[in-house]
Amino acid sequence: MTQDQSFAPADLQAAQQMSASEAIEYHYDNDTAFFSLWLDPTLSYSSGRWHDPMTRAPIAADLDEAQRRKLAFHLDAARVGPGHSLLDIGCGWGAILKAAISERGAASALGLTLSRDQHTYIEETAPEGASAILQDVFSYDSEARFDGAISIGAFEHFARPEMDRSQKIAVYRDFFERLHTLLNPGAAFSLQTIVWDAVNFEESKKWLPQTVFPQSDIPFIDEVVEGANPTFRLAYLENDPQDYALTLEAWVANLRTHHDEIVERWGEEKFVWFERYLRNSRLAFTRRKNALARFVLLRR
Ligand SMILES: C[S@@+](CC[C@H](N)C(=O)[O-])C[C@H]1O[C@@H](n2cnc3c(N)ncnc32)[C@H](O)[C@@H]1O
């Protein structure tokens, strides 16, 4: 979508008929200028890191700091350093790519995204060494092998709503097998994803926000572990709902601060739709239907 184009919410039937790329474009190609009004300056569209997972002590005073902490966590976990080559699966507007080059001295950082707006933005703003391609990770192949990988907030899009548990695990296994061939031996993969938490499998399907993120279902932790096990060793795992609830609270507050500008530029319907979805998402975390999981996995 281009700037000032109006947003039309999809009904369930329309959402169920979208292809994977259309589903991503429907949500993410809503004008980078719109997202930049309520995300942090790095345009991170995923949970920040607000707490120490052991002590529960706060480690961030606001959204900007929580996002910087999140980026640092993943760069540490994927062991990104001078000369390193990094693959970021679902790179959004490129926050990790830029930090890998400018803060850690990585030699190269390549992102994959299905969003045209994000791809264009990265092409226009990325420092030398950072780049992105508009491609589905499930069809991506490369001669070069990477020293590490990060994926934040993309894994939620890999499985489809109609899939049963074994089908979901098969998709995740396929993903990890592909990643295995893209990484050098011993490479670390830092994965952050929303997970189902205090719900059983049947309930999870009823809670799916199909008109917000069409064609997507999120994993249970054990599905990720089963999918990864043949090709990756689990080195670290944390699971907590609070970081995302705080992130969503900050996004809603920012959105409301810009209410008048958003309505003037993109219309009331878009403001209402995004505000409702962010509030409902927060409820899913405070009621513990969802939690946020961070995995560090080592290539076997
Ligand atoms: C919630 S955004 C997160 C973006 C970024 N990692 C961040 O934290 O700001 C999800 C990202 O995953 C990407 N994505 C989802 N499914 C994908 C797939 N199959 N292949 C490549 N990218 C995908 C989207 O295009 C988008 O960039």
mmCIF file of C-alpha atoms and ligand atoms in Angstrom:
data_model
loop_
_atom_site.group_PDB
_atom_site.id
_atom_site.type_symbol
_atom_site.label_atom_id
_atom_site.label_comp_id
_atom_site.label_asym_id
_atom_site.label_seq_id
_atom_site.Cartn_x
_atom_site.Cartn_y
_atom_site.Cartn_z
ATOM 1 C CA MET A 1 0.000 0.000 0.000
ATOM 2 C CA THR A 2 1.148 3.537 -0.597
ATOM 3 C CA GLN A 3 0.894 6.516 1.691
ATOM 4 C CA ASP A 4 -2.586 7.880 2.376
ATOM 5 C CA GLN A 5 -4.219 4.803 0.830
ATOM 6 C CA SER A 6 -7.172 3.782 2.983
ATOM 7 C CA PHE A 7 -7.112 0.554 4.936
ATOM 8 C CA ALA A 8 -9.872 -2.011 4.420
ATOM 9 C CA PRO A 9 -10.149 -4.672 7.143
ATOM 10 C CA ALA A 10 -10.544 -8.180 5.740
ATOM 11 C CA ASP A 11 -13.435 -10.384 6.825
ATOM 12 C CA LEU A 12 -12.779 -14.009 7.759
ATOM 13 C CA GLN A 13 -13.554 -15.373 4.308
ATOM 14 C CA ALA A 14 -11.241 -12.874 2.570
ATOM 15 C CA ALA A 15 -8.485 -13.551 5.134
ATOM 16 C CA GLN A 16 -8.782 -17.294 4.549
ATOM 17 C CA GLN A 17 -8.316 -16.875 0.813
ATOM 18 C CA MET A 18 -5.064 -14.899 0.956
ATOM 19 C CA SER A 19 -1.747 -16.377 -0.162
ATOM 20 C CA ALA A 20 1.202 -16.252 2.271
ATOM 21 C CA SER A 21 2.573 -13.106 0.578
ATOM 22 C CA GLU A 22 -0.825 -11.394 0.448
ATOM 23 C CA ALA A 23 -1.321 -12.165 4.137
ATOM 24 C CA ILE A 24 1.990 -10.484 5.005
ATOM 25 C CA GLU A 25 1.323 -7.495 2.737
ATOM 26 C CA TYR A 26 -2.165 -7.029 4.213
ATOM 27 C CA HIS A 27 -0.710 -6.519 7.684
ATOM 28 C CA TYR A 28 2.792 -5.139 7.144
ATOM 29 C CA ASP A 29 2.440 -3.019 3.991
ATOM 30 C CA ASN A 30 0.382 -0.387 5.732
ATOM 31 C CA ASP A 31 2.804 2.440 5.177
ATOM 32 C CA THR A 32 6.126 2.645 6.962
ATOM 33 C CA ALA A 33 5.261 6.238 7.932
ATOM 34 C CA PHE A 34 2.238 4.896 9.856
ATOM 35 C CA PHE A 35 4.268 2.300 11.781
ATOM 36 C CA SER A 36 7.023 4.812 12.528
ATOM 37 C CA LEU A 37 4.536 6.934 14.493
ATOM 38 C CA TRP A 38 4.061 4.298 17.201
ATOM 39 C CA LEU A 39 6.995 1.861 17.039
ATOM 40 C CA ASP A 40 10.410 2.758 18.516
ATOM 41 C CA PRO A 41 13.062 4.469 16.325
ATOM 42 C CA THR A 42 14.494 1.104 15.137
ATOM 43 C CA LEU A 43 10.988 0.135 13.892
ATOM 44 C CA SER A 44 11.127 -3.107 15.864
ATOM 45 C CA TYR A 45 7.762 -4.798 15.422
ATOM 46 C CA SER A 46 8.169 -7.463 18.104
ATOM 47 C CA SER A 47 8.456 -7.623 21.879
ATOM 48 C CA GLY A 48 11.173 -5.662 23.631
ATOM 49 C CA ARG A 49 13.133 -7.046 26.558
ATOM 50 C CA TRP A 50 11.991 -5.383 29.773
ATOM 51 C CA HIS A 51 12.985 -7.884 32.473
ATOM 52 C CA ASP A 52 15.825 -10.054 33.581
ATOM 53 C CA PRO A 53 14.265 -13.504 33.153
ATOM 54 C CA MET A 54 15.822 -14.907 36.356
ATOM 55 C CA THR A 55 15.402 -12.103 38.888
ATOM 56 C CA ARG A 56 12.381 -10.410 37.227
ATOM 57 C CA ALA A 57 14.177 -7.107 37.863
ATOM 58 C CA PRO A 58 13.376 -4.391 35.275
ATOM 59 C CA ILE A 59 16.180 -3.802 32.768
ATOM 60 C CA ALA A 60 14.462 -1.156 30.614
ATOM 61 C CA ALA A 61 12.779 2.101 31.565
ATOM 62 C CA ASP A 62 10.895 2.603 28.311
ATOM 63 C CA LEU A 63 10.115 1.079 24.901
ATOM 64 C CA ASP A 64 13.277 2.401 23.221
ATOM 65 C CA GLU A 65 15.499 0.844 25.867
ATOM 66 C CA ALA A 66 13.521 -2.433 25.864
ATOM 67 C CA GLN A 67 14.006 -2.703 22.090
ATOM 68 C CA ARG A 68 17.721 -1.965 22.341
ATOM 69 C CA ARG A 69 18.007 -4.678 25.033
ATOM 70 C CA LYS A 70 16.154 -7.113 22.782
ATOM 71 C CA LEU A 71 18.488 -6.439 19.843
ATOM 72 C CA ALA A 72 21.555 -6.864 22.082
ATOM 73 C CA PHE A 73 20.204 -10.153 23.497
ATOM 74 C CA HIS A 74 19.813 -11.693 20.035
ATOM 75 C CA LEU A 75 23.141 -10.393 18.727
ATOM 76 C CA ASP A 76 24.840 -11.909 21.797
ATOM 77 C CA ALA A 77 22.910 -15.181 21.477
ATOM 78 C CA ALA A 78 23.805 -15.559 17.787
ATOM 79 C CA ARG A 79 27.413 -14.596 18.737
ATOM 80 C CA VAL A 80 27.554 -11.807 16.182
ATOM 81 C CA GLY A 81 30.986 -10.191 16.094
ATOM 82 C CA PRO A 82 33.613 -8.705 13.747
ATOM 83 C CA GLY A 83 33.756 -10.447 10.373
ATOM 84 C CA HIS A 84 30.613 -12.486 11.100
ATOM 85 C CA SER A 85 27.944 -13.229 8.467
ATOM 86 C CA LEU A 86 24.380 -13.129 9.770
ATOM 87 C CA LEU A 87 21.038 -14.282 8.348
ATOM 88 C CA ASP A 88 17.893 -12.608 9.761
ATOM 89 C CA ILE A 89 14.724 -14.504 8.864
ATOM 90 C CA GLY A 90 11.763 -12.116 8.852
ATOM 91 C CA CYS A 91 13.887 -8.990 9.158
ATOM 92 C CA GLY A 92 11.096 -6.387 9.393
ATOM 93 C CA TRP A 93 12.494 -2.912 8.754
ATOM 94 C CA GLY A 94 16.054 -4.111 9.374
ATOM 95 C CA ALA A 95 16.781 -3.259 13.030
ATOM 96 C CA ILE A 96 18.923 -6.370 13.594
ATOM 97 C CA LEU A 97 20.732 -5.999 10.260
ATOM 98 C CA LYS A 98 21.763 -2.443 11.059
ATOM 99 C CA ALA A 99 22.831 -3.239 14.630
ATOM 100 C CA ALA A 100 24.858 -6.274 13.488
ATOM 101 C CA ILE A 101 26.901 -4.081 11.119
ATOM 102 C CA SER A 102 27.174 -0.838 13.063
ATOM 103 C CA GLU A 103 27.366 -2.131 16.659
ATOM 104 C CA ARG A 104 29.067 -5.532 16.283
ATOM 105 C CA GLY A 105 31.221 -5.044 13.195
ATOM 106 C CA ALA A 106 29.661 -7.951 11.295
ATOM 107 C CA ALA A 107 30.928 -8.310 7.721
ATOM 108 C CA SER A 108 27.463 -8.969 6.300
ATOM 109 C CA ALA A 109 23.885 -9.154 7.479
ATOM 110 C CA LEU A 110 21.213 -10.447 5.118
ATOM 111 C CA GLY A 111 17.496 -10.259 5.869
ATOM 112 C CA LEU A 112 14.542 -12.082 4.343
ATOM 113 C CA THR A 113 11.102 -10.491 4.314
ATOM 114 C CA LEU A 114 7.823 -10.936 2.447
ATOM 115 C CA SER A 115 6.891 -7.270 2.840
ATOM 116 C CA ARG A 116 7.593 -4.932 -0.085
ATOM 117 C CA ASP A 117 7.486 -1.827 2.122
ATOM 118 C CA GLN A 118 10.057 -3.303 4.502
ATOM 119 C CA HIS A 119 12.294 -4.370 1.633
ATOM 120 C CA THR A 120 12.192 -0.902 0.045
ATOM 121 C CA TYR A 121 12.871 0.758 3.398
ATOM 122 C CA ILE A 122 15.954 -1.420 3.997
ATOM 123 C CA GLU A 123 17.271 -0.757 0.493
ATOM 124 C CA GLU A 124 16.992 2.972 1.189
ATOM 125 C CA THR A 125 18.433 3.021 4.710
ATOM 126 C CA ALA A 126 20.756 0.042 5.278
ATOM 127 C CA PRO A 127 24.470 0.632 5.913
ATOM 128 C CA GLU A 128 27.037 -1.076 3.683
ATOM 129 C CA GLY A 129 27.091 -4.790 4.414
ATOM 130 C CA ALA A 130 23.399 -4.948 5.353
ATOM 131 C CA SER A 131 20.808 -5.937 2.749
ATOM 132 C CA ALA A 132 17.484 -7.685 2.366
ATOM 133 C CA ILE A 133 15.754 -9.816 -0.201
ATOM 134 C CA LEU A 134 12.051 -10.153 -0.787
ATOM 135 C CA GLN A 135 11.756 -13.897 -0.439
ATOM 136 C CA ASP A 136 10.020 -16.638 1.485
ATOM 137 C CA VAL A 137 12.440 -18.503 3.738
ATOM 138 C CA PHE A 138 10.828 -21.755 2.571
ATOM 139 C CA SER A 139 12.132 -21.175 -0.952
ATOM 140 C CA TYR A 140 15.417 -19.497 -0.048
ATOM 141 C CA ASP A 141 18.709 -21.207 -0.868
ATOM 142 C CA SER A 142 22.255 -19.939 -0.895
ATOM 143 C CA GLU A 143 25.710 -21.169 -1.841
ATOM 144 C CA ALA A 144 27.193 -19.154 1.007
ATOM 145 C CA ARG A 145 26.955 -20.455 4.571
ATOM 146 C CA PHE A 146 26.195 -18.066 7.450
ATOM 147 C CA ASP A 147 27.971 -17.894 10.817
ATOM 148 C CA GLY A 148 24.741 -17.314 12.729
ATOM 149 C CA ALA A 149 21.019 -16.649 12.376
ATOM 150 C CA ILE A 150 18.302 -14.693 14.143
ATOM 151 C CA SER A 151 14.542 -14.777 13.678
ATOM 152 C CA ILE A 152 12.231 -12.497 15.640
ATOM 153 C CA GLY A 153 8.488 -12.543 15.150
ATOM 154 C CA ALA A 154 8.411 -14.512 11.863
ATOM 155 C CA PHE A 155 7.954 -18.068 13.152
ATOM 156 C CA GLU A 156 4.360 -17.085 14.023
ATOM 157 C CA HIS A 157 3.620 -17.024 10.284
ATOM 158 C CA PHE A 158 4.951 -20.439 9.279
ATOM 159 C CA ALA A 159 2.032 -22.758 10.169
ATOM 160 C CA ARG A 160 -1.530 -22.406 8.780
ATOM 161 C CA PRO A 161 -4.740 -22.280 10.849
ATOM 162 C CA GLU A 162 -6.071 -25.556 9.432
ATOM 163 C CA MET A 163 -2.977 -27.582 10.378
ATOM 164 C CA ASP A 164 -3.048 -30.209 13.120
ATOM 165 C CA ARG A 165 -0.173 -30.754 15.516
ATOM 166 C CA SER A 166 1.781 -33.181 13.320
ATOM 167 C CA GLN A 167 1.415 -30.920 10.270
ATOM 168 C CA LYS A 168 2.699 -27.944 12.251
ATOM 169 C CA ILE A 169 5.694 -29.942 13.474
ATOM 170 C CA ALA A 170 6.407 -31.042 9.881
ATOM 171 C CA VAL A 171 6.529 -27.386 8.781
ATOM 172 C CA TYR A 172 8.860 -26.470 11.650
ATOM 173 C CA ARG A 173 11.071 -29.490 10.918
ATOM 174 C CA ASP A 174 11.290 -28.406 7.282
ATOM 175 C CA PHE A 175 12.249 -24.887 8.396
ATOM 176 C CA PHE A 176 15.018 -26.154 10.697
ATOM 177 C CA GLU A 177 16.343 -28.537 8.033
ATOM 178 C CA ARG A 178 16.584 -25.647 5.568
ATOM 179 C CA LEU A 179 18.298 -23.462 8.155
ATOM 180 C CA HIS A 180 20.708 -26.303 8.940
ATOM 181 C CA THR A 181 21.940 -26.279 5.337
ATOM 182 C CA LEU A 182 22.339 -22.474 5.407
ATOM 183 C CA LEU A 183 24.551 -22.366 8.525
ATOM 184 C CA ASN A 184 28.136 -23.291 9.274
ATOM 185 C CA PRO A 185 28.647 -26.162 11.761
ATOM 186 C CA GLY A 186 28.252 -25.039 15.371
ATOM 187 C CA ALA A 187 26.431 -21.830 14.383
ATOM 188 C CA ALA A 188 23.928 -20.415 16.859
ATOM 189 C CA PHE A 189 20.335 -19.507 16.003
ATOM 190 C CA SER A 190 18.466 -17.053 18.225
ATOM 191 C CA LEU A 191 14.714 -17.437 17.835
ATOM 192 C CA GLN A 192 11.993 -15.256 19.385
ATOM 193 C CA THR A 193 8.366 -16.190 18.836
ATOM 194 C CA ILE A 194 4.961 -15.802 20.419
ATOM 195 C CA VAL A 195 3.755 -19.196 21.696
ATOM 196 C CA TRP A 196 0.513 -20.681 22.917
ATOM 197 C CA ASP A 197 0.697 -20.979 26.685
ATOM 198 C CA ALA A 198 -2.247 -21.727 29.021
ATOM 199 C CA VAL A 199 -4.513 -23.189 26.321
ATOM 200 C CA ASN A 200 -4.916 -26.661 24.870
ATOM 201 C CA PHE A 201 -4.644 -27.362 21.145
ATOM 202 C CA GLU A 202 -8.408 -27.067 20.405
ATOM 203 C CA GLU A 203 -8.704 -23.771 22.314
ATOM 204 C CA SER A 204 -5.680 -22.371 20.497
ATOM 205 C CA LYS A 205 -7.556 -22.580 17.193
ATOM 206 C CA LYS A 206 -10.486 -20.566 18.630
ATOM 207 C CA TRP A 207 -8.148 -17.801 19.832
ATOM 208 C CA LEU A 208 -6.435 -17.359 16.473
ATOM 209 C CA PRO A 209 -6.701 -13.722 15.262
ATOM 210 C CA GLN A 210 -7.279 -14.785 11.645
ATOM 211 C CA THR A 211 -8.368 -11.390 10.343
ATOM 212 C CA VAL A 212 -5.340 -9.683 11.932
ATOM 213 C CA PHE A 213 -2.645 -12.158 10.867
ATOM 214 C CA PRO A 214 -4.295 -14.156 8.059
ATOM 215 C CA GLN A 215 -3.094 -17.661 7.247
ATOM 216 C CA SER A 216 -0.987 -17.949 10.396
ATOM 217 C CA ASP A 217 -0.887 -20.113 13.500
ATOM 218 C CA ILE A 218 1.681 -19.783 16.272
ATOM 219 C CA PRO A 219 3.543 -22.705 17.849
ATOM 220 C CA PHE A 220 3.425 -24.427 21.209
ATOM 221 C CA ILE A 221 6.908 -24.654 22.749
ATOM 222 C CA ASP A 222 7.051 -28.438 22.437
ATOM 223 C CA GLU A 223 6.219 -28.189 18.702
ATOM 224 C CA VAL A 224 9.260 -25.951 18.178
ATOM 225 C CA VAL A 225 11.476 -28.308 20.185
ATOM 226 C CA GLU A 226 10.251 -31.344 18.241
ATOM 227 C CA GLY A 227 10.714 -29.578 14.929
ATOM 228 C CA ALA A 228 14.238 -28.471 15.823
ATOM 229 C CA ASN A 229 15.499 -31.617 17.517
ATOM 230 C CA PRO A 230 16.845 -33.553 14.487
ATOM 231 C CA THR A 231 18.997 -30.636 13.307
ATOM 232 C CA PHE A 232 19.547 -28.282 16.293
ATOM 233 C CA ARG A 233 20.402 -28.669 19.992
ATOM 234 C CA LEU A 234 18.427 -26.545 22.429
ATOM 235 C CA ALA A 235 20.890 -24.484 24.485
ATOM 236 C CA TYR A 236 18.601 -21.916 26.167
ATOM 237 C CA LEU A 237 14.893 -21.216 26.561
ATOM 238 C CA GLU A 238 12.840 -18.555 28.323
ATOM 239 C CA ASN A 239 9.047 -18.267 28.351
ATOM 240 C CA ASP A 240 7.209 -15.273 29.762
ATOM 241 C CA PRO A 241 4.137 -13.183 28.872
ATOM 242 C CA GLN A 242 5.068 -9.937 30.596
ATOM 243 C CA ASP A 243 7.597 -8.509 28.137
ATOM 244 C CA TYR A 244 5.051 -8.559 25.303
ATOM 245 C CA ALA A 245 2.237 -7.156 27.457
ATOM 246 C CA LEU A 246 4.451 -4.151 28.283
ATOM 247 C CA THR A 247 5.468 -3.711 24.648
ATOM 248 C CA LEU A 248 1.826 -3.730 23.533
ATOM 249 C CA GLU A 249 0.917 -1.227 26.259
ATOM 250 C CA ALA A 250 3.633 1.122 24.985
ATOM 251 C CA TRP A 251 2.466 0.729 21.355
ATOM 252 C CA VAL A 252 -1.165 1.482 22.283
ATOM 253 C CA ALA A 253 -0.084 4.576 24.227
ATOM 254 C CA ASN A 254 1.995 5.798 21.259
ATOM 255 C CA LEU A 255 -0.856 5.105 18.839
ATOM 256 C CA ARG A 256 -3.277 7.124 20.975
ATOM 257 C CA THR A 257 -0.807 9.993 21.232
ATOM 258 C CA HIS A 258 -0.909 10.220 17.426
ATOM 259 C CA HIS A 259 -4.668 9.683 17.084
ATOM 260 C CA ASP A 260 -5.434 12.940 15.289
ATOM 261 C CA GLU A 261 -2.573 12.663 12.799
ATOM 262 C CA ILE A 262 -3.401 9.011 12.042
ATOM 263 C CA VAL A 263 -7.076 9.778 11.441
ATOM 264 C CA GLU A 264 -6.220 12.730 9.229
ATOM 265 C CA ARG A 265 -3.707 10.807 7.101
ATOM 266 C CA TRP A 266 -5.121 7.267 7.044
ATOM 267 C CA GLY A 267 -8.703 7.497 8.363
ATOM 268 C CA GLU A 268 -10.514 6.538 11.570
ATOM 269 C CA GLU A 269 -11.076 2.918 10.509
ATOM 270 C CA LYS A 270 -7.364 2.184 10.434
ATOM 271 C CA PHE A 271 -6.808 3.758 13.851
ATOM 272 C CA VAL A 272 -9.692 1.767 15.387
ATOM 273 C CA TRP A 273 -8.573 -1.519 13.787
ATOM 274 C CA PHE A 274 -4.970 -1.256 14.964
ATOM 275 C CA GLU A 275 -5.911 -0.024 18.431
ATOM 276 C CA ARG A 276 -8.370 -2.906 18.908
ATOM 277 C CA TYR A 277 -5.917 -5.528 17.688
ATOM 278 C CA LEU A 278 -3.106 -4.234 19.939
ATOM 279 C CA ARG A 279 -5.429 -4.135 22.987
ATOM 280 C CA ASN A 280 -6.730 -7.656 22.279
ATOM 281 C CA SER A 281 -3.197 -8.952 21.804
ATOM 282 C CA ARG A 282 -2.227 -7.511 25.175
ATOM 283 C CA LEU A 283 -5.178 -9.334 26.778
ATOM 284 C CA ALA A 284 -3.978 -12.622 25.282
ATOM 285 C CA PHE A 285 -0.684 -12.130 27.151
ATOM 286 C CA THR A 286 -2.110 -10.869 30.460
ATOM 287 C CA ARG A 287 -4.543 -13.841 30.465
ATOM 288 C CA ARG A 288 -1.616 -16.098 29.572
ATOM 289 C CA LYS A 289 -3.222 -17.510 26.450
ATOM 290 C CA ASN A 290 0.022 -16.419 24.807
ATOM 291 C CA ALA A 291 3.565 -16.022 26.071
ATOM 292 C CA LEU A 292 6.821 -14.988 24.467
ATOM 293 C CA ALA A 293 9.514 -17.627 24.004
ATOM 294 C CA ARG A 294 13.180 -17.026 23.274
ATOM 295 C CA PHE A 295 15.204 -20.054 22.168
ATOM 296 C CA VAL A 296 18.908 -20.326 21.475
ATOM 297 C CA LEU A 297 19.578 -23.346 19.273
ATOM 298 C CA LEU A 298 22.926 -24.707 18.112
ATOM 299 C CA ARG A 299 23.307 -26.298 14.692
ATOM 300 C CA ARG A 300 24.143 -29.983 15.059
HETATM 301 C C1 LIG B 1 6.334 -9.239 13.227
HETATM 302 S S1 LIG B 1 7.427 -8.886 11.883
HETATM 303 C C2 LIG B 1 8.950 -8.895 12.782
HETATM 304 C C3 LIG B 1 10.010 -8.131 12.072
HETATM 305 C C4 LIG B 1 11.359 -7.997 12.772
HETATM 306 N N1 LIG B 1 12.005 -9.285 12.969
HETATM 307 C C5 LIG B 1 11.210 -7.250 14.072
HETATM 308 O O1 LIG B 1 11.372 -7.860 15.137
HETATM 309 O O2 LIG B 1 10.929 -6.054 14.019
HETATM 310 C C6 LIG B 1 7.435 -10.434 10.960
HETATM 311 C C7 LIG B 1 8.415 -10.482 9.797
HETATM 312 O O3 LIG B 1 8.484 -11.829 9.295
HETATM 313 C C8 LIG B 1 8.480 -11.810 7.886
HETATM 314 N N2 LIG B 1 8.039 -13.134 7.422
HETATM 315 C C9 LIG B 1 6.947 -13.843 7.797
HETATM 316 N N3 LIG B 1 6.898 -15.031 7.173
HETATM 317 C C10 LIG B 1 8.006 -15.091 6.386
HETATM 318 C C11 LIG B 1 8.527 -16.066 5.487
HETATM 319 N N4 LIG B 1 7.888 -17.225 5.258
HETATM 320 N N5 LIG B 1 9.697 -15.801 4.856
HETATM 321 C C12 LIG B 1 10.346 -14.627 5.069
HETATM 322 N N6 LIG B 1 9.904 -13.668 5.912
HETATM 323 C C13 LIG B 1 8.747 -13.893 6.550
HETATM 324 C C14 LIG B 1 7.576 -10.631 7.549
HETATM 325 O O4 LIG B 1 7.777 -10.206 6.223
HETATM 326 C C15 LIG B 1 8.062 -9.630 8.600
HETATM 327 O O5 LIG B 1 9.238 -8.992 8.134
#
